């Protein structure tokens, strides 16, 4: 078939940013917020179920409209980041939305403070909103008095948030120098990191050395910022809010029990040897005695194979169709409604994403399709996200979105369906190898690397509390790498500065394990599918259709998965080992 690659249509949201419909949208939003504010006095312990539901529905309508406006602005910006009118519109929308969310904030504060019996009575009658309401209340025991919360909010602006902003400002203006074809080039971090996947071993080493030379120069100050953030985390969350440990704050937000995270991280540590074996094989394929840390993403094969876009889209649909026709239909809908923008153009945002606006609106997908086997897999990944949210369309705006640890369940699975299909049909060995390497490289970066970041974070929080210096933290970080890689890799000393280059541990402490969780979950699910075939599908479909309407634990246990059980997570590593064995069996063409 022939498909359109040109810019998407946003007309399902608004005709344009200066249309009468957009103006009416803003007016309508304001009227609804006024209406919502007027209901504030009706909030009470003994308010009727009808009055409560009316407020929830109104809040949902407000959020839906706010999403439509904000996503219109953001999607317009992604399609053309250089258009000044769009930039101005986007920042106007952002500030209006911040004001709007402040005006409706009273509801969640009241709800969190409400006594249990009254909350139970209202939740029992709130249908699909229930889990969303329940989850908000998880924070009740850790919430301080209103004046205390206000002081923390105000002081955070010039405290922790200011430090994170400074960290971003300092690190985003770093300029990296790399000699390319005899000429020294100035690069951004993103541009520099392209070369860690270069075919030239000297260039891979130079890219990493330059990266940590620059970060290392500022390591004392960046490390100090981290120490300050960690101390604040401890003072606020442990001393004042009485969380039991630093990671519990994030676990509660993800609604994942602490023992599950402990098990997950322990299983990763038990499987260090899986990737060590991969790195040893990779050394052999690259003709090296031993791999260096610089070489872990080194390409082993070169493929020139290109797929034109129509061919790629058909391959993705075929793979989905083979699994379940419904998947193919939901993915097709994104293209049929012109919600996909896949061409490469100047000023368009790089990378790929899927944006979901509301349950009843088909998501938008952005990709920069260049024809490589990788790009086909990315297309399958993003369309997988689109399938996930459409399957959950029966839920409310507050409950259709999968929570962070489950957010990659359909996307990564979709990618694996495509890779399997390609492995089965593609005769070209270099393409097959490229795809398998992509799978294992990604599994390393998403599963093990992130798990070890979380392990380091836990250790660092403990050490900083006991007064550790920046050098002591760097030493601990290097030790973490040595444990992970064993004898399989040579790790350059400059990698001791890697931790000061990870924005996540500054911005959102303990965020990273969600990546590990999500990826191992999908690998385990995929293994179940391979083992069970047809009988797996209804369980999987109902898992996806749950969206975010239940806790991750409930969603998974309904699908027959016990996330407390180490063997479940081990299943994910067994898939990775299987991929590595497949690679080991293919002779590498030199
Ligand atoms: Zn994704």
Coordinates of C-alpha atoms in Angstrom, one line a residue, residues 19-569:
X19 CA -8.9 29.8 14.8
X20 CA -12.2 30.8 16.4
X21 CA -12.5 27.2 17.7
X22 CA -9.3 27.7 19.7
X23 CA -10.5 30.9 21.2
X24 CA -13.8 29.2 22.1
X25 CA -11.8 26.4 23.6
X26 CA -10.0 28.8 26.0
X27 CA -13.3 30.5 26.9
X28 CA -15.0 27.2 27.5
X29 CA -12.0 26.1 29.7
X30 CA -12.2 29.2 31.8
X31 CA -16.0 28.9 32.2
X32 CA -15.6 25.3 33.3
X33 CA -12.9 26.2 35.8
X34 CA -15.2 29.0 37.2
X35 CA -18.0 26.4 37.5
X36 CA -15.6 24.0 39.3
X37 CA -14.4 26.7 41.7
X38 CA -18.0 27.5 42.6
X39 CA -18.5 23.9 43.8
X40 CA -15.8 24.3 46.4
X41 CA -18.2 25.0 49.3
X42 CA -20.0 21.8 48.6
X43 CA -16.9 19.7 49.5
X44 CA -17.7 18.1 52.8
X45 CA -17.4 14.8 54.7
X46 CA -21.1 14.1 54.2
X47 CA -21.5 15.4 50.7
X48 CA -23.8 13.3 48.4
X49 CA -22.4 10.8 46.0
X50 CA -24.2 12.7 43.2
X51 CA -22.5 16.0 44.0
X52 CA -19.1 14.3 44.3
X53 CA -19.5 12.5 40.9
X54 CA -20.6 15.8 39.3
X55 CA -17.3 17.4 40.4
X56 CA -15.2 14.5 39.1
X57 CA -16.9 14.6 35.8
X58 CA -16.4 18.4 35.6
X59 CA -12.8 18.0 36.5
X60 CA -12.4 15.3 33.8
X61 CA -14.0 17.6 31.2
X62 CA -11.6 20.4 32.3
X63 CA -8.6 18.1 32.0
X64 CA -9.8 16.8 28.6
X65 CA -10.1 20.3 27.2
X66 CA -6.8 21.4 28.7
X67 CA -5.1 18.3 27.2
X68 CA -6.6 19.1 23.8
X69 CA -5.3 22.7 23.9
X70 CA -1.9 21.8 25.4
X71 CA -1.3 18.9 23.1
X72 CA -2.2 20.9 20.1
X73 CA 0.5 23.4 21.1
X74 CA 3.0 20.7 21.8
X75 CA 2.4 18.7 18.7
X76 CA 2.5 21.8 16.5
X77 CA 5.8 22.6 18.1
X78 CA 7.2 19.1 17.5
X79 CA 6.3 19.3 13.9
X80 CA 8.1 22.6 13.5
X81 CA 10.3 23.7 16.4
X82 CA 11.6 26.7 14.6
X83 CA 8.3 28.5 14.0
X84 CA 8.3 31.6 16.2
X85 CA 4.5 31.9 16.3
X86 CA 4.2 28.3 17.5
X87 CA 6.9 28.9 20.1
X88 CA 5.0 31.9 21.5
X89 CA 1.7 30.1 21.5
X90 CA 3.3 27.2 23.3
X91 CA 4.7 29.3 26.1
X92 CA 1.4 31.2 26.4
X93 CA -0.5 27.9 26.7
X94 CA 2.0 26.6 29.3
X95 CA 1.5 29.5 31.6
X96 CA -2.3 29.5 31.2
X97 CA -2.3 25.8 32.1
X98 CA -0.2 26.3 35.2
X99 CA -2.7 29.0 36.4
X100 CA -5.6 26.7 35.6
X101 CA -4.1 23.7 37.6
X102 CA -3.5 26.0 40.6
X103 CA -7.2 27.0 40.5
X104 CA -8.3 23.4 40.6
X105 CA -5.7 22.2 43.1
X106 CA -8.0 22.6 46.1
X107 CA -9.8 19.4 45.1
X108 CA -6.9 17.1 45.5
X109 CA -5.8 18.7 48.7
X110 CA -9.2 18.3 50.2
X111 CA -9.5 14.7 48.9
X112 CA -6.1 13.7 50.4
X113 CA -7.1 15.2 53.8
X114 CA -10.6 13.6 53.9
X115 CA -11.2 11.1 56.7
X116 CA -11.1 7.4 55.7
X117 CA -14.8 6.5 56.3
X118 CA -16.0 9.4 54.1
X119 CA -13.5 8.6 51.4
X120 CA -14.5 4.9 51.4
X121 CA -18.1 5.9 51.0
X122 CA -17.4 8.2 48.0
X123 CA -14.9 5.8 46.4
X124 CA -17.3 2.9 46.5
X125 CA -19.6 4.9 44.3
X126 CA -17.1 6.4 41.9
X127 CA -16.7 3.5 39.4
X128 CA -13.8 3.8 37.0
X129 CA -12.4 6.9 38.9
X130 CA -11.8 4.7 41.9
X131 CA -8.2 3.7 41.5
X132 CA -7.2 7.3 40.6
X133 CA -8.9 8.5 43.8
X134 CA -7.4 5.7 45.9
X135 CA -3.9 6.4 44.6
X136 CA -4.0 10.1 45.5
X137 CA -4.7 9.1 49.0
X138 CA -1.6 6.9 49.3
X139 CA 0.2 10.0 50.1
X140 CA -2.0 11.0 53.0
X141 CA 0.2 9.6 55.8
X142 CA 3.2 11.5 54.4
X143 CA 1.4 14.8 53.9
X144 CA 2.2 17.6 56.3
X145 CA 0.0 20.4 57.5
X146 CA -1.1 23.0 54.9
X147 CA 1.2 25.7 56.1
X148 CA 4.2 23.3 56.1
X149 CA 3.3 22.1 52.6
X150 CA 3.1 25.7 51.4
X151 CA 6.5 26.5 52.9
X152 CA 8.1 23.5 51.2
X153 CA 6.5 24.5 47.9
X154 CA 7.8 28.0 48.1
X155 CA 11.2 27.1 49.3
X156 CA 11.6 24.3 46.7
X157 CA 11.4 26.9 43.9
X158 CA 14.6 28.5 45.1
X159 CA 15.9 25.3 46.6
X160 CA 15.9 21.9 45.0
X161 CA 14.3 23.0 41.8
X162 CA 16.7 25.9 41.4
X163 CA 19.6 23.4 41.9
X164 CA 18.2 21.1 39.2
X165 CA 17.8 24.0 36.9
X166 CA 21.4 25.1 37.5
X167 CA 22.5 21.5 36.8
X168 CA 20.6 21.5 33.6
X169 CA 21.8 25.0 32.6
X170 CA 25.5 24.1 33.3
X171 CA 25.4 20.7 31.6
X172 CA 23.3 21.7 28.6
X173 CA 25.8 24.3 27.5
X174 CA 28.7 22.0 27.5
X175 CA 30.6 21.9 24.2
X176 CA 32.5 18.7 23.3
X177 CA 35.4 18.6 20.9
X178 CA 36.1 15.6 18.7
X179 CA 38.5 15.3 15.9
X180 CA 36.7 14.0 12.8
X181 CA 38.5 13.5 9.5
X182 CA 41.4 15.6 10.7
X183 CA 39.3 18.5 11.8
X184 CA 38.2 19.3 15.4
X185 CA 34.4 19.7 15.6
X186 CA 32.3 21.2 18.3
X187 CA 29.5 19.0 19.3
X188 CA 26.6 18.8 21.7
X189 CA 26.3 15.7 24.0
X190 CA 23.7 14.1 21.7
X191 CA 26.0 14.6 18.7
X192 CA 29.0 13.3 20.6
X193 CA 27.2 10.2 21.7
X194 CA 26.5 9.2 18.1
X195 CA 30.2 8.2 17.9
X196 CA 30.1 5.6 20.6
X197 CA 28.3 3.6 18.0
X198 CA 31.0 4.3 15.4
X199 CA 32.8 1.5 13.5
X200 CA 36.1 3.1 14.4
X201 CA 37.3 1.9 17.8
X202 CA 39.5 5.0 18.3
X203 CA 36.6 7.3 17.7
X204 CA 34.4 5.4 20.2
X205 CA 37.1 5.8 22.9
X206 CA 37.7 9.5 22.0
X207 CA 34.0 10.2 22.3
X208 CA 33.7 8.7 25.8
X209 CA 36.9 10.3 27.0
X210 CA 35.8 13.7 25.8
X211 CA 32.4 13.2 27.5
X212 CA 33.9 12.5 30.9
X213 CA 36.8 15.0 30.5
X214 CA 34.2 17.7 30.3
X215 CA 31.9 16.4 33.1
X216 CA 35.0 15.6 35.1
X217 CA 36.2 19.2 35.0
X218 CA 33.1 20.2 36.8
X219 CA 32.7 17.1 38.9
X220 CA 33.3 18.8 42.2
X221 CA 30.5 21.3 41.6
X222 CA 28.1 18.8 40.0
X223 CA 28.8 16.3 42.8
X224 CA 28.1 19.0 45.4
X225 CA 24.8 19.7 43.7
X226 CA 23.9 16.0 44.0
X227 CA 24.9 15.9 47.6
X228 CA 22.7 18.9 48.3
X229 CA 19.7 17.3 46.5
X230 CA 20.2 14.0 48.4
X231 CA 20.4 15.8 51.7
X232 CA 17.2 17.7 51.0
X233 CA 15.5 14.4 50.0
X234 CA 16.5 12.9 53.3
X235 CA 15.5 16.0 55.4
X236 CA 12.2 16.4 53.8
X237 CA 11.1 12.8 53.1
X238 CA 12.6 10.8 55.9
X239 CA 12.9 13.3 58.8
X240 CA 9.7 15.3 58.2
X241 CA 7.4 13.1 56.2
X242 CA 8.5 9.9 57.9
X243 CA 9.1 7.7 54.8
X244 CA 10.9 4.6 55.9
X245 CA 13.7 4.9 53.2
X246 CA 14.7 7.1 50.4
X247 CA 13.4 4.8 47.6
X248 CA 9.9 4.4 49.2
X249 CA 9.0 7.9 48.0
X250 CA 9.3 6.7 44.4
X251 CA 7.8 3.3 45.0
X252 CA 4.7 4.9 46.4
X253 CA 4.4 7.1 43.4
X254 CA 4.7 4.1 41.1
X255 CA 2.5 2.1 43.4
X256 CA 5.1 -0.7 43.4
X257 CA 5.8 -2.5 46.7
X258 CA 9.3 -2.1 48.0
X259 CA 10.0 -5.8 48.2
X260 CA 9.2 -6.1 44.4
X261 CA 11.9 -3.5 43.6
X262 CA 14.4 -5.3 45.9
X263 CA 13.7 -8.6 44.2
X264 CA 13.9 -7.0 40.7
X265 CA 17.3 -5.5 41.5
X266 CA 18.6 -8.6 43.1
X267 CA 17.6 -10.7 40.1
X268 CA 19.6 -8.3 37.9
X269 CA 22.7 -8.7 40.1
X270 CA 22.3 -12.5 39.8
X271 CA 22.4 -12.1 36.1
X272 CA 25.6 -10.1 35.6
X273 CA 27.0 -13.1 33.8
X274 CA 24.4 -12.8 31.0
X275 CA 25.7 -9.6 29.6
X276 CA 29.3 -10.4 30.5
X277 CA 28.9 -13.4 28.1
X278 CA 27.5 -11.1 25.5
X279 CA 30.5 -8.7 25.9
X280 CA 32.9 -11.6 25.6
X281 CA 31.2 -12.7 22.4
X282 CA 31.2 -9.2 21.1
X283 CA 34.9 -8.9 21.7
X284 CA 35.4 -12.1 19.6
X285 CA 33.2 -10.7 16.8
X286 CA 35.1 -7.5 16.8
X287 CA 38.4 -9.3 16.8
X288 CA 39.5 -8.0 20.2
X289 CA 41.2 -9.8 23.0
X290 CA 38.8 -8.1 25.5
X291 CA 36.1 -5.5 25.1
X292 CA 36.6 -2.0 26.5
X293 CA 33.8 -0.1 28.1
X294 CA 34.1 2.1 25.1
X295 CA 33.0 -0.7 22.8
X296 CA 29.8 -2.0 24.4
X297 CA 27.6 -0.4 21.7
X298 CA 30.0 -1.0 18.9
X299 CA 28.3 -2.1 15.7
X300 CA 29.4 -5.6 14.8
X301 CA 27.8 -5.8 11.4
X302 CA 27.3 -3.3 8.6
X303 CA 24.0 -3.4 6.7
X304 CA 23.0 -1.2 3.8
X305 CA 19.6 -2.7 3.6
X306 CA 16.9 0.0 3.4
X307 CA 13.1 -0.4 3.5
X308 CA 11.0 2.2 1.8
X309 CA 8.3 3.5 4.1
X310 CA 5.3 1.7 2.5
X311 CA 7.2 -1.5 2.8
X312 CA 8.0 -0.8 6.4
X313 CA 4.4 0.1 7.3
X314 CA 3.1 -3.1 5.7
X315 CA 5.7 -5.2 7.5
X316 CA 4.6 -3.7 10.9
X317 CA 0.9 -4.3 10.1
X318 CA 1.6 -7.8 9.0
X319 CA 3.5 -8.6 12.2
X320 CA 0.6 -7.2 14.3
X321 CA -2.0 -8.9 12.1
X322 CA -0.3 -12.2 12.7
X323 CA -0.5 -11.8 16.4
X324 CA -4.0 -10.3 16.6
X325 CA -6.0 -8.6 13.9
X326 CA -7.3 -6.0 16.4
X327 CA -3.7 -4.8 16.9
X328 CA -3.2 -4.2 13.2
X329 CA -6.6 -2.4 12.9
X330 CA -5.7 0.0 15.8
X331 CA -2.3 0.7 14.4
X332 CA -3.8 1.3 10.9
X333 CA -6.2 3.8 12.4
X334 CA -3.3 6.1 13.3
X335 CA -2.3 6.2 9.6
X336 CA -5.8 6.3 8.2
X337 CA -6.6 9.4 10.3
X338 CA -3.4 11.1 9.2
X339 CA -2.1 11.1 12.8
X340 CA 1.4 9.9 11.8
X341 CA 4.3 12.2 10.8
X342 CA 7.2 10.1 9.7
X343 CA 9.2 12.1 7.2
X344 CA 12.5 13.8 8.1
X345 CA 12.5 17.5 7.7
X346 CA 14.4 20.5 9.0
X347 CA 13.1 22.0 12.2
X348 CA 11.0 18.9 13.1
X349 CA 11.7 17.3 16.5
X350 CA 14.2 14.4 16.3
X351 CA 13.5 10.9 17.7
X352 CA 10.1 9.3 18.0
X353 CA 7.1 9.4 20.3
X354 CA 3.5 8.6 20.7
X355 CA 1.2 11.3 22.2
X356 CA -2.1 10.3 23.7
X357 CA -4.5 13.2 24.3
X358 CA -7.7 11.5 25.6
X359 CA -9.3 8.1 25.6
X360 CA -11.6 8.8 22.7
X361 CA -9.1 10.5 20.4
X362 CA -6.7 8.4 18.2
X363 CA -3.1 9.1 19.3
X364 CA -0.5 10.9 17.3
X365 CA 2.8 9.3 16.4
X366 CA 6.0 11.2 15.4
X367 CA 8.9 9.3 13.8
X368 CA 11.9 10.3 11.7
X369 CA 11.9 7.4 9.2
X370 CA 15.1 6.9 7.3
X371 CA 14.7 3.3 6.1
X372 CA 17.1 1.4 8.3
X373 CA 15.9 -1.8 10.0
X374 CA 16.1 0.1 13.3
X375 CA 13.6 2.7 12.0
X376 CA 11.2 -0.1 11.1
X377 CA 11.5 -1.4 14.7
X378 CA 10.9 2.1 16.1
X379 CA 7.8 2.5 14.0
X380 CA 6.5 -0.8 15.5
X381 CA 7.4 0.5 19.0
X382 CA 5.5 3.8 18.7
X383 CA 2.5 2.2 17.0
X384 CA 2.5 -0.3 19.9
X385 CA 2.0 2.7 22.3
X386 CA -0.9 3.9 20.2
X387 CA -2.5 0.4 20.3
X388 CA -2.1 0.3 24.1
X389 CA -4.0 3.5 24.8
X390 CA -6.7 2.7 22.2
X391 CA -7.3 -0.6 23.9
X392 CA -7.8 1.2 27.2
X393 CA -10.2 3.8 25.7
X394 CA -13.1 2.7 27.8
X395 CA -11.6 4.1 30.9
X396 CA -11.7 7.7 32.1
X397 CA -9.1 10.3 31.2
X398 CA -7.6 9.8 34.7
X399 CA -7.4 6.0 34.4
X400 CA -6.7 5.1 30.8
X401 CA -3.0 5.9 30.9
X402 CA -0.8 3.0 31.9
X403 CA 1.5 3.8 34.9
X404 CA 5.2 4.3 34.3
X405 CA 6.3 0.7 35.0
X406 CA 3.6 -0.7 32.6
X407 CA 3.9 2.0 30.0
X408 CA 6.2 0.1 27.6
X409 CA 4.2 -3.1 27.7
X410 CA 2.7 -2.8 24.3
X411 CA 5.4 -0.9 22.6
X412 CA 8.3 -3.2 23.3
X413 CA 6.1 -6.2 22.7
X414 CA 5.2 -4.7 19.3
X415 CA 8.8 -4.2 18.5
X416 CA 9.5 -7.8 19.4
X417 CA 6.7 -9.1 17.1
X418 CA 8.2 -7.2 14.3
X419 CA 11.7 -8.4 15.0
X420 CA 10.5 -12.0 15.1
X421 CA 8.7 -11.6 11.9
X422 CA 11.7 -10.1 10.2
X423 CA 14.0 -12.8 11.6
X424 CA 11.6 -15.4 10.2
X425 CA 11.3 -13.9 6.7
X426 CA 14.5 -11.8 6.1
X427 CA 17.1 -13.8 4.2
X428 CA 19.8 -11.1 4.5
X429 CA 22.1 -12.3 7.4
X430 CA 23.4 -8.8 8.1
X431 CA 19.8 -7.5 8.7
X432 CA 19.1 -10.4 11.0
X433 CA 22.2 -9.8 13.0
X434 CA 21.6 -6.0 13.1
X435 CA 18.1 -6.7 14.6
X436 CA 19.4 -9.2 17.2
X437 CA 22.2 -6.9 18.3
X438 CA 19.7 -4.0 18.6
X439 CA 17.6 -6.2 20.9
X440 CA 20.5 -7.2 23.2
X441 CA 22.2 -3.7 23.1
X442 CA 18.8 -2.2 24.1
X443 CA 18.2 -4.9 26.8
X444 CA 21.6 -4.0 28.3
X445 CA 21.0 -0.3 28.2
X446 CA 17.4 -0.6 29.6
X447 CA 17.6 -3.5 32.0
X448 CA 21.1 -3.8 33.5
X449 CA 22.4 -0.3 33.1
X450 CA 19.4 1.3 34.7
X451 CA 19.2 -1.3 37.5
X452 CA 22.8 -0.5 38.4
X453 CA 22.0 3.2 38.4
X454 CA 19.3 2.5 41.0
X455 CA 21.7 0.4 43.0
X456 CA 24.2 3.2 43.0
X457 CA 21.5 5.8 43.9
X458 CA 20.6 3.7 47.0
X459 CA 24.2 3.4 48.0
X460 CA 24.9 7.1 47.3
X461 CA 21.9 8.3 49.4
X462 CA 23.2 6.2 52.3
X463 CA 26.8 7.4 51.9
X464 CA 26.0 11.1 51.6
X465 CA 23.9 10.9 54.7
X466 CA 27.0 9.6 56.5
X467 CA 29.1 12.5 55.1
X468 CA 30.7 10.9 52.0
X469 CA 32.9 13.2 49.8
X470 CA 32.5 13.4 46.0
X471 CA 35.7 11.3 45.5
X472 CA 34.3 8.6 47.7
X473 CA 31.1 8.5 45.7
X474 CA 33.1 8.3 42.5
X475 CA 35.1 5.4 43.9
X476 CA 31.8 3.7 44.9
X477 CA 30.5 4.2 41.3
X478 CA 33.6 2.7 39.7
X479 CA 33.2 -0.3 42.1
X480 CA 29.6 -0.7 41.0
X481 CA 30.9 -0.9 37.3
X482 CA 33.6 -3.4 38.2
X483 CA 31.0 -5.6 39.9
X484 CA 28.7 -5.4 37.0
X485 CA 31.2 -6.1 34.3
X486 CA 33.6 -8.4 36.1
X487 CA 36.5 -9.5 33.9
X488 CA 34.5 -9.1 30.8
X489 CA 35.3 -5.4 30.2
X490 CA 38.2 -3.0 30.7
X491 CA 36.7 0.1 32.4
X492 CA 38.6 3.3 31.9
X493 CA 39.1 5.4 35.0
X494 CA 37.2 8.4 33.6
X495 CA 34.0 6.4 34.0
X496 CA 34.1 7.3 37.7
X497 CA 32.4 10.5 36.5
X498 CA 29.5 8.8 34.7
X499 CA 27.1 9.3 37.7
X500 CA 27.4 13.1 37.5
X501 CA 26.2 12.9 33.9
X502 CA 22.9 11.1 34.6
X503 CA 20.2 13.8 34.7
X504 CA 17.6 11.4 36.1
X505 CA 19.3 10.8 39.4
X506 CA 19.2 14.6 39.9
X507 CA 15.8 15.4 38.6
X508 CA 13.7 12.4 39.7
X509 CA 15.5 10.2 42.2
X510 CA 15.0 6.4 41.7
X511 CA 13.1 6.9 38.5
X512 CA 15.4 4.6 36.6
X513 CA 14.3 1.2 37.9
X514 CA 11.0 1.7 36.1
X515 CA 12.9 1.1 32.8
X516 CA 14.3 -2.2 34.2
X517 CA 10.8 -3.2 35.4
X518 CA 9.1 -2.4 32.1
X519 CA 11.6 -4.1 29.9
X520 CA 12.0 -7.4 31.9
X521 CA 8.2 -7.5 32.2
X522 CA 7.8 -7.4 28.4
X523 CA 10.5 -10.0 27.8
X524 CA 8.9 -12.3 30.3
X525 CA 5.5 -11.8 28.8
X526 CA 6.9 -12.5 25.3
X527 CA 8.4 -15.7 26.6
X528 CA 4.9 -16.7 28.0
X529 CA 3.4 -15.9 24.6
X530 CA 6.0 -18.1 22.8
X531 CA 5.3 -20.9 25.3
X532 CA 1.5 -20.7 25.3
X533 CA 0.5 -19.3 22.0
X534 CA -3.3 -18.6 21.6
X535 CA -4.2 -19.0 25.3
X536 CA -1.9 -16.1 26.2
X537 CA -3.6 -13.5 24.0
X538 CA -6.8 -12.9 26.0
X539 CA -4.8 -12.4 29.2
X540 CA -2.4 -10.0 27.5
X541 CA -5.3 -8.0 25.8
X542 CA -7.0 -7.6 29.1
X543 CA -3.7 -6.5 30.7
X544 CA -3.4 -3.8 28.1
X545 CA -7.0 -2.8 28.2
X546 CA -6.7 -2.1 32.0
X547 CA -4.6 1.0 31.1
X548 CA -4.1 2.7 34.5
X549 CA -7.4 1.8 36.1
X550 CA -6.0 -0.6 38.7
X551 CA -2.7 -0.9 40.6
X552 CA 0.2 -2.4 38.6
X553 CA 0.1 -5.3 41.1
X554 CA -3.6 -6.0 40.5
X555 CA -3.3 -5.6 36.7
X556 CA -0.4 -8.1 36.6
X557 CA -1.9 -10.6 39.1
X558 CA -5.1 -10.6 37.0
X559 CA -2.9 -11.6 34.1
X560 CA -1.5 -14.4 36.3
X561 CA 1.8 -12.7 37.0
X562 CA 3.3 -12.5 40.5
X563 CA 5.7 -9.6 40.5
X564 CA 7.0 -10.6 44.0
X565 CA 8.4 -13.8 42.5
X566 CA 12.0 -13.7 41.4
X567 CA 11.3 -16.5 38.8
X568 CA 9.1 -14.2 36.9
X569 CA 11.9 -11.6 36.5

